[in-house]
Coordinates of C-alpha atoms in Angstrom, one line a residue:
M1 CA 17.4 29.2 -25.4
S2 CA 20.9 28.6 -24.2
S3 CA 22.1 25.8 -22.6
D4 CA 22.1 26.6 -19.2
S5 CA 18.4 27.7 -19.3
S6 CA 15.9 26.7 -16.6
I7 CA 12.8 25.5 -17.9
R8 CA 8.7 24.7 -16.4
F9 CA 7.2 21.6 -17.4
D10 CA 4.2 23.2 -19.0
D11 CA 6.3 25.4 -20.7
Y12 CA 8.3 23.7 -22.0
Q13 CA 5.7 21.5 -23.1
K14 CA 3.9 24.8 -24.7
L15 CA 7.5 25.2 -26.5
S16 CA 7.7 21.8 -27.2
V17 CA 4.1 22.1 -29.5
E18 CA 5.5 24.6 -31.8
T19 CA 8.6 22.1 -33.3
S20 CA 5.7 19.5 -34.2
R21 CA 4.2 17.7 -37.7
L22 CA 2.6 15.0 -36.2
N23 CA -0.3 16.8 -37.3
R24 CA 0.8 16.4 -40.8
L25 CA 1.6 13.1 -40.5
G26 CA -2.7 11.9 -40.0
E27 CA -6.2 12.2 -38.4
R28 CA -4.4 10.4 -35.7
P29 CA -1.1 12.3 -34.5
E30 CA -1.2 10.2 -30.5
I31 CA -0.2 6.9 -32.7
V32 CA 2.6 8.5 -34.7
A33 CA 4.2 10.2 -31.1
L34 CA 4.1 7.0 -29.6
L35 CA 5.5 5.1 -32.6
G36 CA 8.3 8.0 -31.3
L37 CA 8.5 7.4 -28.2
G38 CA 9.1 3.5 -29.1
G39 CA 11.4 4.4 -30.9
E40 CA 13.2 6.7 -28.5
T41 CA 13.6 4.0 -26.4
G42 CA 15.3 1.7 -28.5
S43 CA 17.4 4.1 -28.7
V44 CA 18.1 4.4 -25.2
Q45 CA 18.8 1.1 -24.8
T46 CA 21.2 0.9 -27.7
L47 CA 23.3 2.8 -26.7
Y48 CA 23.2 1.2 -23.2
K49 CA 24.5 -1.8 -25.8
K50 CA 27.4 -0.4 -26.9
R51 CA 27.9 1.3 -23.1
L52 CA 28.4 -2.4 -22.5
R53 CA 29.6 -3.6 -25.5
D54 CA 33.0 -1.0 -25.5
G55 CA 33.2 -0.3 -22.1
E56 CA 35.8 2.8 -21.7
Q57 CA 36.1 2.8 -25.2
F58 CA 33.1 4.2 -25.9
S59 CA 33.2 8.1 -25.5
G60 CA 30.6 11.0 -25.4
F61 CA 27.9 8.3 -23.8
K62 CA 26.7 11.2 -21.3
E63 CA 25.9 13.3 -24.4
K64 CA 24.6 10.7 -26.2
L65 CA 22.4 10.2 -23.6
K66 CA 21.2 13.5 -23.2
E67 CA 20.2 13.6 -26.9
E68 CA 18.5 10.5 -26.4
L69 CA 16.7 10.9 -23.0
G70 CA 15.8 14.5 -25.2
D71 CA 13.7 13.2 -27.5
V72 CA 12.5 9.9 -24.8
L73 CA 11.0 13.5 -23.2
W74 CA 10.2 15.4 -25.9
Y75 CA 7.4 12.6 -28.1
L76 CA 6.1 11.7 -23.7
T77 CA 5.7 15.4 -23.5
A78 CA 3.7 15.1 -26.7
I79 CA 2.0 12.0 -26.2
A80 CA 0.5 14.3 -22.9
S81 CA -0.1 17.8 -25.8
C82 CA -2.9 15.5 -27.8
E83 CA -4.5 13.6 -25.5
G84 CA -5.1 17.2 -23.8
L85 CA -2.4 17.1 -20.5
S86 CA -0.3 18.8 -18.7
L87 CA 3.2 17.7 -18.8
N88 CA 3.9 19.6 -15.2
E89 CA 0.8 17.9 -13.4
I90 CA 1.5 14.5 -14.6
A91 CA 4.9 15.1 -13.6
V92 CA 3.3 16.1 -9.8
D93 CA 1.2 13.5 -9.6
N94 CA 3.5 11.1 -10.4
L95 CA 5.0 12.4 -6.9
D96 CA 2.8 12.2 -4.9
K97 CA 1.8 8.4 -6.2
T98 CA 5.5 7.3 -5.3
H99 CA 6.2 9.4 -2.8
S100 CA 3.1 7.7 -1.8
R101 CA 4.8 4.6 -3.0
W102 CA 8.0 4.6 -0.5
L103 CA 7.7 6.9 1.7
P104 CA 5.6 6.9 5.0
T105 CA 3.6 10.2 5.9
G106 CA 4.7 13.3 7.8
E107 CA 4.2 13.3 11.6
D108 CA 1.7 15.7 10.5
D109 CA -0.7 13.9 8.8
R110 CA -0.6 10.8 11.5
V111 CA -4.0 12.1 13.1
S112 CA -5.7 9.8 14.6
F113 CA -9.4 9.1 13.2
D114 CA -10.1 9.0 16.8
D115 CA -8.9 11.5 18.6
H116 CA -12.4 13.9 19.1
F117 CA -14.4 11.1 19.2
P118 CA -15.6 10.4 23.7
E119 CA -12.6 7.6 25.3
G120 CA -15.3 4.7 25.2
E121 CA -15.8 5.3 21.2
R122 CA -11.7 5.2 20.8
L123 CA -10.0 2.5 18.8
P124 CA -7.4 1.2 22.3
R125 CA -3.9 2.8 21.7
S126 CA -1.9 -0.6 23.0
F127 CA -3.3 -3.7 24.0
T128 CA -2.5 -7.9 24.1
A129 CA -3.9 -10.4 22.7
R130 CA -4.0 -14.0 22.9
F131 CA -4.3 -16.5 20.6
E132 CA -4.8 -20.5 21.0
E133 CA -5.5 -22.7 18.9
V134 CA -8.5 -25.5 20.6
I135 CA -9.7 -28.4 18.0
E136 CA -13.0 -29.0 18.6
D137 CA -14.7 -32.0 17.7
G138 CA -11.4 -32.5 15.2
V139 CA -12.3 -28.6 13.6
A140 CA -9.1 -26.3 14.1
K141 CA -10.2 -22.9 16.0
V142 CA -9.2 -20.2 17.2
Q143 CA -9.8 -18.1 20.3
I144 CA -8.6 -14.6 21.2
L145 CA -8.4 -12.6 24.4
I146 CA -7.6 -9.1 24.4
D147 CA -6.0 -8.3 27.6
G148 CA -7.4 -11.4 28.4
R149 CA -11.2 -10.4 27.9
P150 CA -12.5 -12.8 25.8
F151 CA -12.7 -11.7 22.0
G152 CA -16.3 -12.4 19.5
A153 CA -16.1 -15.9 18.7
K154 CA -14.3 -19.1 18.1
L155 CA -13.1 -18.7 14.5
R156 CA -13.0 -21.5 12.1
D157 CA -11.3 -21.2 8.7
N158 CA -14.9 -22.2 6.7
A159 CA -13.0 -23.5 3.6
Y160 CA -12.6 -27.8 2.8
V161 CA -9.1 -27.8 3.7
S162 CA -7.0 -26.6 5.9
D163 CA -5.6 -23.2 5.7
G164 CA -5.2 -20.7 8.3
Y165 CA -7.9 -18.5 8.1
R166 CA -8.8 -18.6 11.1
F167 CA -6.1 -16.3 12.3
H168 CA -7.5 -13.5 9.9
D169 CA -8.5 -10.9 13.1
I170 CA -4.9 -10.7 13.2
F171 CA -4.9 -8.5 9.9
H172 CA -7.9 -5.8 11.4
M173 CA -5.6 -5.8 15.0
T174 CA -2.6 -4.8 12.6
E175 CA -5.0 -1.7 10.8
A176 CA -6.1 -0.6 13.7
A177 CA -2.8 -0.5 14.8
I178 CA -0.7 1.3 12.2
L179 CA -3.7 2.7 10.1
G180 CA -5.5 3.0 13.2
W181 CA -8.6 1.8 11.1
S182 CA -11.2 -1.3 11.6
P183 CA -14.0 -1.5 11.8
V184 CA -14.6 -4.8 11.6
F185 CA -12.4 -4.6 14.7
R186 CA -13.7 -1.3 16.8
A187 CA -17.5 -2.5 16.0
L188 CA -15.9 -5.9 17.3
L189 CA -14.5 -4.0 20.6
G190 CA -17.8 -1.9 21.6
R191 CA -16.7 1.4 20.8
K192 CA -18.4 3.0 17.0
R193 CA -18.6 6.4 16.7
K194 CA -22.0 6.6 18.0
S195 CA -21.9 9.8 18.9
D196 CA -22.5 11.5 15.7
P197 CA -24.5 9.7 13.4
E198 CA -23.1 10.4 10.2
T199 CA -19.4 9.1 11.2
D200 CA -21.4 5.9 13.0
D201 CA -23.3 5.7 9.6
V202 CA -19.9 6.1 6.8
E203 CA -17.4 5.3 8.9
D204 CA -18.1 2.5 11.3
G205 CA -21.3 1.0 9.8
G206 CA -22.1 -1.9 7.8
R207 CA -20.2 -1.2 4.6
A208 CA -17.3 -0.1 5.8
I209 CA -17.3 -3.1 7.7
V210 CA -18.4 -5.4 5.1
T211 CA -15.0 -3.7 3.1
D212 CA -12.7 -4.2 6.2
E213 CA -13.5 -8.4 5.6
A214 CA -12.8 -8.3 2.0
L215 CA -9.9 -6.7 1.1
A216 CA -8.9 -9.5 4.5
A217 CA -10.0 -12.1 2.5
V218 CA -8.2 -10.5 -0.3
V219 CA -5.1 -10.3 0.7
F220 CA -5.4 -13.5 2.4
S221 CA -6.0 -15.4 -0.9
Y222 CA -2.9 -13.5 -2.5
A223 CA -0.9 -14.3 0.4
L224 CA -1.9 -17.8 0.4
R225 CA 0.0 -17.3 -3.8
H226 CA 2.8 -16.8 -2.2
N227 CA 3.7 -18.2 0.9
L228 CA 1.6 -15.8 2.9
F229 CA 4.9 -13.4 1.9
E230 CA 7.4 -14.8 3.2
Q231 CA 11.2 -13.6 2.2
I232 CA 9.0 -11.0 1.0
E233 CA 10.4 -7.8 1.4
A234 CA 8.4 -5.1 -2.0
L235 CA 4.8 -5.6 -2.6
D236 CA 3.3 -5.1 -6.2
W237 CA 1.3 -2.0 -6.9
Q238 CA -1.7 -4.1 -8.4
L239 CA -2.8 -5.4 -4.4
L240 CA -1.7 -1.8 -2.4
D241 CA -3.7 -0.3 -5.4
L242 CA -6.7 -2.1 -4.5
C243 CA -6.4 -2.0 -1.2
R244 CA -6.3 2.0 -0.9
D245 CA -8.8 2.0 -4.8
L246 CA -11.5 -0.2 -2.1
T247 CA -10.5 2.0 1.1
R248 CA -10.8 5.1 -0.7
G249 CA -13.6 6.6 0.0
F250 CA -13.7 6.2 4.0
E251 CA -11.1 8.4 6.4
V252 CA -8.1 5.3 6.3
G253 CA -8.1 7.3 2.4
K254 CA -5.0 9.3 4.3
R255 CA -2.7 6.7 5.0
S256 CA -0.2 6.2 2.4
T257 CA 0.3 3.0 0.5
Y258 CA 3.2 2.4 1.9
E259 CA 2.6 2.6 5.5
W260 CA -1.1 -0.4 3.8
E261 CA 1.9 -2.1 3.2
Q262 CA 3.8 -2.7 5.8
T263 CA 0.2 -2.9 7.7
I264 CA 0.2 -5.7 5.7
L265 CA 3.9 -7.2 5.8
K266 CA 3.6 -6.5 9.6
T267 CA 0.1 -8.8 9.6
F268 CA 1.7 -11.9 7.5
E269 CA 4.9 -11.5 9.3
I270 CA 3.0 -12.2 12.1
W271 CA 0.7 -14.3 10.8
R272 CA 2.7 -17.0 9.8
L273 CA 4.1 -16.7 13.5
I274 CA 1.4 -17.8 15.6
K275 CA -0.1 -20.2 12.3
K276 CA 3.7 -22.5 13.3
H277 CA 3.7 -21.6 16.8
S278 CA -0.6 -22.6 17.5
G279 CA -1.2 -19.5 18.7
G280 CA 0.6 -17.1 21.3
W281 CA -0.1 -13.8 22.3
V282 CA 0.8 -10.5 20.4
R283 CA 1.2 -6.8 21.4
F284 CA -0.1 -3.9 19.6
D285 CA 0.9 -0.2 19.9
A286 CA -0.3 2.4 17.8
D287 CA 1.7 5.1 19.7
A288 CA 5.2 3.5 18.8
N289 CA 3.8 1.4 15.3
T290 CA 4.4 -1.9 16.8
V291 CA 3.3 -5.1 16.8
D292 CA 5.0 -7.9 18.2
W293 CA 4.7 -11.1 19.1
S294 CA 5.8 -13.7 21.4
L295 CA 5.3 -16.8 22.3
T296 CA 4.7 -15.8 26.0
D297 CA 2.6 -13.4 27.7
P298 CA 4.5 -10.6 27.3
S299 CA 3.6 -9.3 30.9
L300 CA 4.7 -11.5 32.7
E301 CA 8.4 -11.1 31.0
M302 CA 11.1 -9.8 33.4
V303 CA 13.0 -6.6 32.8

């Protein structure tokens, strides 16, 4: 092939197989390919070491790098071929994964899960929640009011050591505002979608509610080990993958990893403020995709 030729991944994979002699080296060609990939990756690292050491005196760096990266690609392709995987599918799936991780969902995909249901079964598009900490019998609890009306029971940490879990409804509310999903929040509001029995059973039923509560507990436990994500701008893949894996069978499975990350980071930005000030007002706006905290009632603020 000429140096200016273009090629598809699948075509490259077919052509690279023609040059492979791995099957002649033993019964486990994938192991040989894996070792080859490690060796060629080391060669790339050696090139960068030499450039760091020699600086401008190291000539031909890009040509040498192109050659070594080509060898990395060959062995990577060989591993895929040994396992019956398509290099093209690997590339497409990887782009889907990285786009989901680092880019917001397109506006065309940001449809509400509630649009075709009666008004009384929809999650509110905007609302204000007041979190007020009270001490009863020496125990810290939180009372929540939404648009001035009591919401749920007073919550305590239910732990031997006070850790602030009593504020965890902020997680469900932020889910509702950013992801358009929270079976727990929907149930507490009395807005289950009973007009469609299947949706009510699957999306708003007990399994979904348990999943939502489990997510709140798992994410909070993780956050506790990381100072409630203070000064953290990006979350670990492991945590985000868990959120998506647990919710894959529900409608919220359409939301991206990026949106889960924004939901969690915003949750704990507000959570830290509520905990520090023992409460406050939180304004949720699903249309603007915003969640904002204030120490005083925002409806009384002068414009």
